[in-house]
Amino acid sequence: MKLNKDKKILIVGLGLIGGSYAMALTKKGYRVGAITRSESSIEYALSMGLIDYGTTEIDKDIIGEADLIIFCLYPNVFYEWIKNNQQYFKPGAVITDVTGIKVNIVYKIQEILRPDVEFIPSHPMAGREVYGVKNADDRIFKGANFIVTPTSKNTPDAIELCRNLGEELGFYRISELTPEKHDDMIGFLSQLTHCIAITLMTCNNVEHLQDYTGDSFRDLTRIARINEDMWTELFLLNRDQLLKHISQFEVELDKLKIALNQNDEETIKDIMRKSTERRALFDKKEN
């Protein structure tokens, strides 16, 4: 089942990702609405042509008309929203999300969700170090990865629809992982990297470092400008996986530390050769 331009799409949570989704889908000719808390966000999105209609209210008519609803909310807010408002969904509606963790949210929502509505989870591996719909930019999806995380409760039609959504948004690679595998990978690829960035920014209190730094430090700490509310929630909801990857990182860093202490030139070079070889695989590809 593919997206159909006759179907109405509703985005709940019109921040950076929600706004970028709206931009990409509207450009493709889809009719997109939005519900978000900020009236200024709705006004901006309407003025820029990102959405066709929007509201800050829980509007049962807008919700009830939507065929596909995309939730761009913090995990716990997402769960509460479903619990309190799912009675307004139309029968047969499909919902998806952009949530950065899966195990501690997907199963809870699927457990309470009406049987005539399907939740197919997904995660766009894209973003910027700025927030809000005014920074929306669908170019962030170009060359990026999109992960669909189905469970046993998902139908082939919904999985295909979600994969098609990723294609329409402009993602380069679309993958499928279980929620468990997703959270393990995200603990390493996203959450650990944010841990490294924020601790790099806080481990040295020398004044005026910004006057001396080069591109390497700026590149490594780009994501250190962080939304503390969202990322604290994500860290804690995926605590076990994140702690595992922090421990593995500590082991590898200790290996380098020991090699330095022992003037072990060959071990240092071996680590660097392995790093260079693996890093080449991560360069983004153009569509």
Coordinates of C-alpha atoms in Angstrom, one line a residue:
M1 CA 0.0 0.0 0.0
K2 CA 1.5 3.3 -1.1
L3 CA 0.7 6.9 -0.1
N4 CA -2.2 8.3 -2.1
K5 CA -2.4 12.1 -2.7
D6 CA -6.2 11.8 -2.1
K7 CA -5.5 10.9 1.5
K8 CA -5.1 13.5 4.2
I9 CA -1.9 13.6 6.3
L10 CA -1.9 15.1 9.8
I11 CA 1.3 16.0 11.6
V12 CA 1.1 16.2 15.4
G13 CA 4.0 18.3 16.8
L14 CA 5.3 21.0 14.4
G15 CA 8.9 21.4 15.3
L16 CA 12.0 20.9 13.2
I17 CA 11.2 17.4 12.1
G18 CA 7.5 17.8 11.9
G19 CA 8.0 21.0 9.9
S20 CA 10.5 19.4 7.6
Y21 CA 8.1 16.5 7.0
A22 CA 5.4 19.0 6.2
M23 CA 7.6 20.8 3.8
A24 CA 8.7 17.7 1.9
L25 CA 5.1 16.3 1.7
T26 CA 3.5 19.5 0.6
K27 CA 6.1 19.9 -2.2
K28 CA 5.0 16.5 -3.4
G29 CA 1.4 17.6 -3.6
Y30 CA 0.0 16.0 -0.4
R31 CA -2.6 17.7 1.6
V32 CA -1.0 18.2 5.0
G33 CA -2.5 19.5 8.3
A34 CA -0.9 20.1 11.7
I35 CA -1.7 20.1 15.4
T36 CA 0.9 21.7 17.7
R37 CA 0.9 23.7 20.9
S38 CA 2.2 27.0 19.6
E39 CA 0.0 29.3 17.6
S40 CA 3.0 31.1 16.2
S41 CA 4.2 27.8 14.8
I42 CA 0.9 27.3 13.0
E43 CA 0.9 30.8 11.7
Y44 CA 4.5 30.5 10.4
A45 CA 3.8 27.1 8.7
L46 CA 0.6 28.5 7.0
S47 CA 2.4 31.7 5.9
M48 CA 5.3 29.6 4.4
G49 CA 2.9 27.2 2.7
L50 CA 4.2 24.2 4.7
I51 CA 0.7 23.1 5.7
D52 CA -2.8 23.5 4.3
Y53 CA -4.5 23.9 7.7
G54 CA -3.6 23.7 11.4
T55 CA -4.7 24.2 15.0
T56 CA -3.4 24.3 18.5
E57 CA -6.6 22.5 19.7
I58 CA -7.4 18.8 19.9
D59 CA -9.8 19.1 17.0
K60 CA -11.8 15.9 16.7
D61 CA -12.8 16.7 13.1
I62 CA -9.3 17.3 11.9
I63 CA -8.1 14.2 13.7
G64 CA -11.0 12.2 12.4
E65 CA -10.4 13.1 8.8
A66 CA -6.8 12.1 8.7
D67 CA -5.8 8.9 7.0
L68 CA -2.1 9.0 8.1
I69 CA -1.1 10.7 11.3
I70 CA 2.6 11.4 11.9
F71 CA 3.6 12.0 15.6
C72 CA 6.6 14.2 16.2
L73 CA 6.4 14.3 20.0
Y74 CA 8.6 13.4 22.9
P75 CA 8.1 9.7 23.8
N76 CA 6.1 10.1 27.0
V77 CA 4.0 12.9 25.5
F78 CA 3.3 10.7 22.5
Y79 CA 2.0 7.9 24.7
E80 CA -0.2 10.3 26.7
W81 CA -1.6 11.8 23.5
I82 CA -2.7 8.4 22.2
K83 CA -4.2 7.4 25.5
N84 CA -6.2 10.6 25.8
N85 CA -7.3 11.2 22.1
Q86 CA -7.3 8.0 20.1
Q87 CA -11.1 7.9 20.2
Y88 CA -11.0 10.6 17.5
F89 CA -9.1 8.5 15.0
K90 CA -11.0 7.3 11.9
P91 CA -11.4 3.6 11.5
G92 CA -8.6 2.3 9.3
A93 CA -6.2 5.2 10.1
V94 CA -2.5 4.5 10.2
I95 CA -0.2 6.3 12.6
T96 CA 3.6 6.6 12.6
D97 CA 6.2 8.5 14.6
V98 CA 9.7 9.9 14.6
T99 CA 10.6 8.8 18.1
G100 CA 14.2 8.2 18.9
I101 CA 13.6 5.2 21.0
K102 CA 11.3 2.3 20.4
V103 CA 11.1 -0.6 22.9
N104 CA 9.8 1.6 25.8
I105 CA 7.2 3.3 23.7
V106 CA 6.1 1.2 20.7
Y107 CA 4.8 -1.8 22.6
K108 CA 3.0 0.4 25.2
I109 CA 1.2 2.2 22.4
Q110 CA 0.3 -0.8 20.4
E111 CA -1.1 -2.4 23.6
I112 CA -3.6 0.4 24.2
L113 CA -4.3 1.3 20.6
R114 CA -7.7 0.6 19.1
P115 CA -7.8 -2.5 17.0
D116 CA -9.0 -0.6 13.9
V117 CA -6.0 1.7 13.9
E118 CA -2.5 0.6 13.1
F119 CA 0.8 2.1 14.5
I120 CA 3.8 1.4 12.3
P121 CA 6.8 2.9 14.1
S122 CA 9.7 4.7 12.2
H123 CA 12.7 6.9 12.9
P124 CA 14.2 9.4 10.5
M125 CA 17.9 9.5 11.1
A126 CA 18.1 13.2 10.3
G127 CA 18.2 16.5 12.2
R128 CA 20.0 19.7 12.9
E129 CA 21.3 21.4 16.1
V130 CA 18.5 24.0 15.9
Y131 CA 14.9 23.6 16.8
G132 CA 11.4 24.7 15.8
V133 CA 9.4 24.9 12.6
K134 CA 11.2 28.1 11.5
N135 CA 14.3 26.0 10.9
A136 CA 12.4 23.3 8.9
D137 CA 14.4 22.2 5.9
D138 CA 13.5 19.0 3.9
R139 CA 17.1 18.9 2.6
I140 CA 18.1 17.3 5.8
F141 CA 16.6 14.0 4.5
K142 CA 18.8 14.0 1.4
G143 CA 21.4 11.3 1.7
A144 CA 20.0 10.3 5.2
N145 CA 18.7 7.0 6.5
F146 CA 15.1 6.1 7.5
I147 CA 14.4 3.2 9.8
V148 CA 11.0 1.3 10.0
T149 CA 10.6 -0.7 13.1
P150 CA 7.7 -3.1 12.7
T151 CA 6.4 -5.6 15.3
S152 CA 4.3 -8.7 15.0
K153 CA 1.2 -6.5 15.2
N154 CA 2.1 -4.7 11.9
T155 CA 0.6 -5.7 8.5
P156 CA 2.6 -5.8 5.3
D157 CA 0.4 -3.0 3.9
A158 CA 1.3 -0.6 6.8
I159 CA 5.0 -1.5 6.5
E160 CA 4.9 -0.7 2.8
L161 CA 3.1 2.5 3.4
C162 CA 5.8 3.6 6.0
R163 CA 8.6 2.7 3.6
N164 CA 6.9 4.7 0.9
L165 CA 6.6 7.6 3.3
G166 CA 10.4 7.5 3.7
E167 CA 10.8 7.5 -0.1
E168 CA 8.5 10.4 -0.6
L169 CA 10.4 12.4 2.1
G170 CA 13.6 11.9 0.1
F171 CA 15.6 9.6 2.3
Y172 CA 18.5 7.8 0.6
R173 CA 18.3 4.4 2.4
I174 CA 15.3 2.8 4.1
S175 CA 15.9 -0.1 6.5
E176 CA 13.8 -2.3 8.8
L177 CA 14.9 -3.2 12.3
T178 CA 13.0 -4.7 15.3
P179 CA 12.5 -2.2 18.1
E180 CA 15.1 -4.0 20.1
K181 CA 17.7 -3.9 17.4
H182 CA 16.9 -0.3 16.7
D183 CA 17.4 0.8 20.3
D184 CA 20.8 -1.1 20.4
M185 CA 22.0 0.7 17.2
I186 CA 20.6 4.1 18.3
G187 CA 22.3 3.7 21.7
F188 CA 25.6 3.5 19.8
L189 CA 25.1 5.6 16.7
S190 CA 23.2 8.5 18.2
Q191 CA 23.0 8.6 21.9
L192 CA 26.7 7.7 22.6
T193 CA 27.8 10.3 20.1
H194 CA 25.8 12.9 21.9
C195 CA 27.3 11.8 25.2
I196 CA 30.8 12.2 23.8
A197 CA 29.9 15.7 22.4
I198 CA 28.5 17.1 25.6
T199 CA 31.3 15.7 27.8
L200 CA 33.9 17.2 25.4
M201 CA 32.2 20.5 25.9
T202 CA 32.2 20.2 29.7
C203 CA 35.5 18.4 30.5
N204 CA 37.7 21.5 30.0
N205 CA 37.0 24.8 31.7
V206 CA 39.9 26.8 30.1
E207 CA 38.6 30.2 29.0
H208 CA 38.4 31.4 25.4
L209 CA 38.8 28.0 23.9
Q210 CA 36.6 29.2 21.1
D211 CA 39.4 31.6 20.1
Y212 CA 41.8 28.8 19.5
T213 CA 39.8 25.9 18.1
G214 CA 40.0 24.4 14.7
D215 CA 37.4 22.6 12.6
S216 CA 38.0 19.2 14.3
F217 CA 36.6 20.3 17.6
R218 CA 33.7 22.2 16.0
D219 CA 32.8 19.2 13.9
L220 CA 32.9 16.8 16.9
T221 CA 30.8 19.1 19.1
R222 CA 28.2 20.3 16.6
I223 CA 25.5 18.2 18.3
A224 CA 26.5 19.5 21.8
R225 CA 24.0 22.3 21.4
I226 CA 21.4 20.0 22.8
N227 CA 17.7 20.0 23.9
E228 CA 18.2 18.8 27.5
D229 CA 14.5 17.9 28.0
M230 CA 14.2 15.6 25.0
W231 CA 17.7 14.0 25.2
T232 CA 17.4 13.3 28.9
E233 CA 14.2 11.5 28.3
L234 CA 15.7 9.5 25.4
F235 CA 18.8 8.6 27.5
L236 CA 16.8 7.4 30.4
L237 CA 14.3 5.4 28.3
N238 CA 17.2 3.6 26.6
R239 CA 19.4 3.6 29.7
D240 CA 20.6 -0.1 29.5
Q241 CA 21.6 0.1 25.9
L242 CA 23.4 3.4 26.3
L243 CA 25.3 2.3 29.4
K244 CA 26.5 -0.8 27.5
H245 CA 27.8 1.3 24.7
I246 CA 29.4 3.8 27.1
S247 CA 31.3 0.9 28.7
Q248 CA 32.4 -0.4 25.3
F249 CA 33.7 3.1 24.4
E250 CA 35.6 3.3 27.7
V251 CA 37.3 0.0 26.9
E252 CA 38.4 1.3 23.5
L253 CA 39.6 4.6 24.8
D254 CA 41.5 2.8 27.5
K255 CA 43.2 0.8 24.8
L256 CA 44.5 4.0 23.2
K257 CA 45.5 5.4 26.6
I258 CA 47.5 2.3 27.5
A259 CA 49.2 2.4 24.1
L260 CA 50.2 6.0 24.6
N261 CA 51.5 5.3 28.1
Q262 CA 53.6 2.4 26.7
N263 CA 54.8 4.3 23.6
D264 CA 53.1 1.5 21.6
E265 CA 53.3 3.1 18.2
E266 CA 52.0 0.0 16.3
T267 CA 48.8 -0.3 18.4
I268 CA 48.1 3.4 17.9
K269 CA 48.5 3.1 14.1
D270 CA 46.4 0.0 14.1
I271 CA 43.5 1.8 15.8
M272 CA 43.8 4.7 13.3
R273 CA 43.9 2.4 10.3
K274 CA 40.8 0.6 11.5
S275 CA 39.1 3.9 12.1
T276 CA 39.9 5.3 8.7
E277 CA 38.7 2.1 7.0
R278 CA 35.4 2.1 8.8
R279 CA 34.7 5.8 8.5
A280 CA 34.8 5.6 4.7
L281 CA 31.6 3.5 4.9
F282 CA 29.6 6.3 6.5
D283 CA 29.9 9.0 3.9
K284 CA 26.5 10.1 2.8
K285 CA 25.5 9.2 -0.8
E286 CA 23.6 11.6 -3.0
N287 CA 20.1 10.5 -4.3

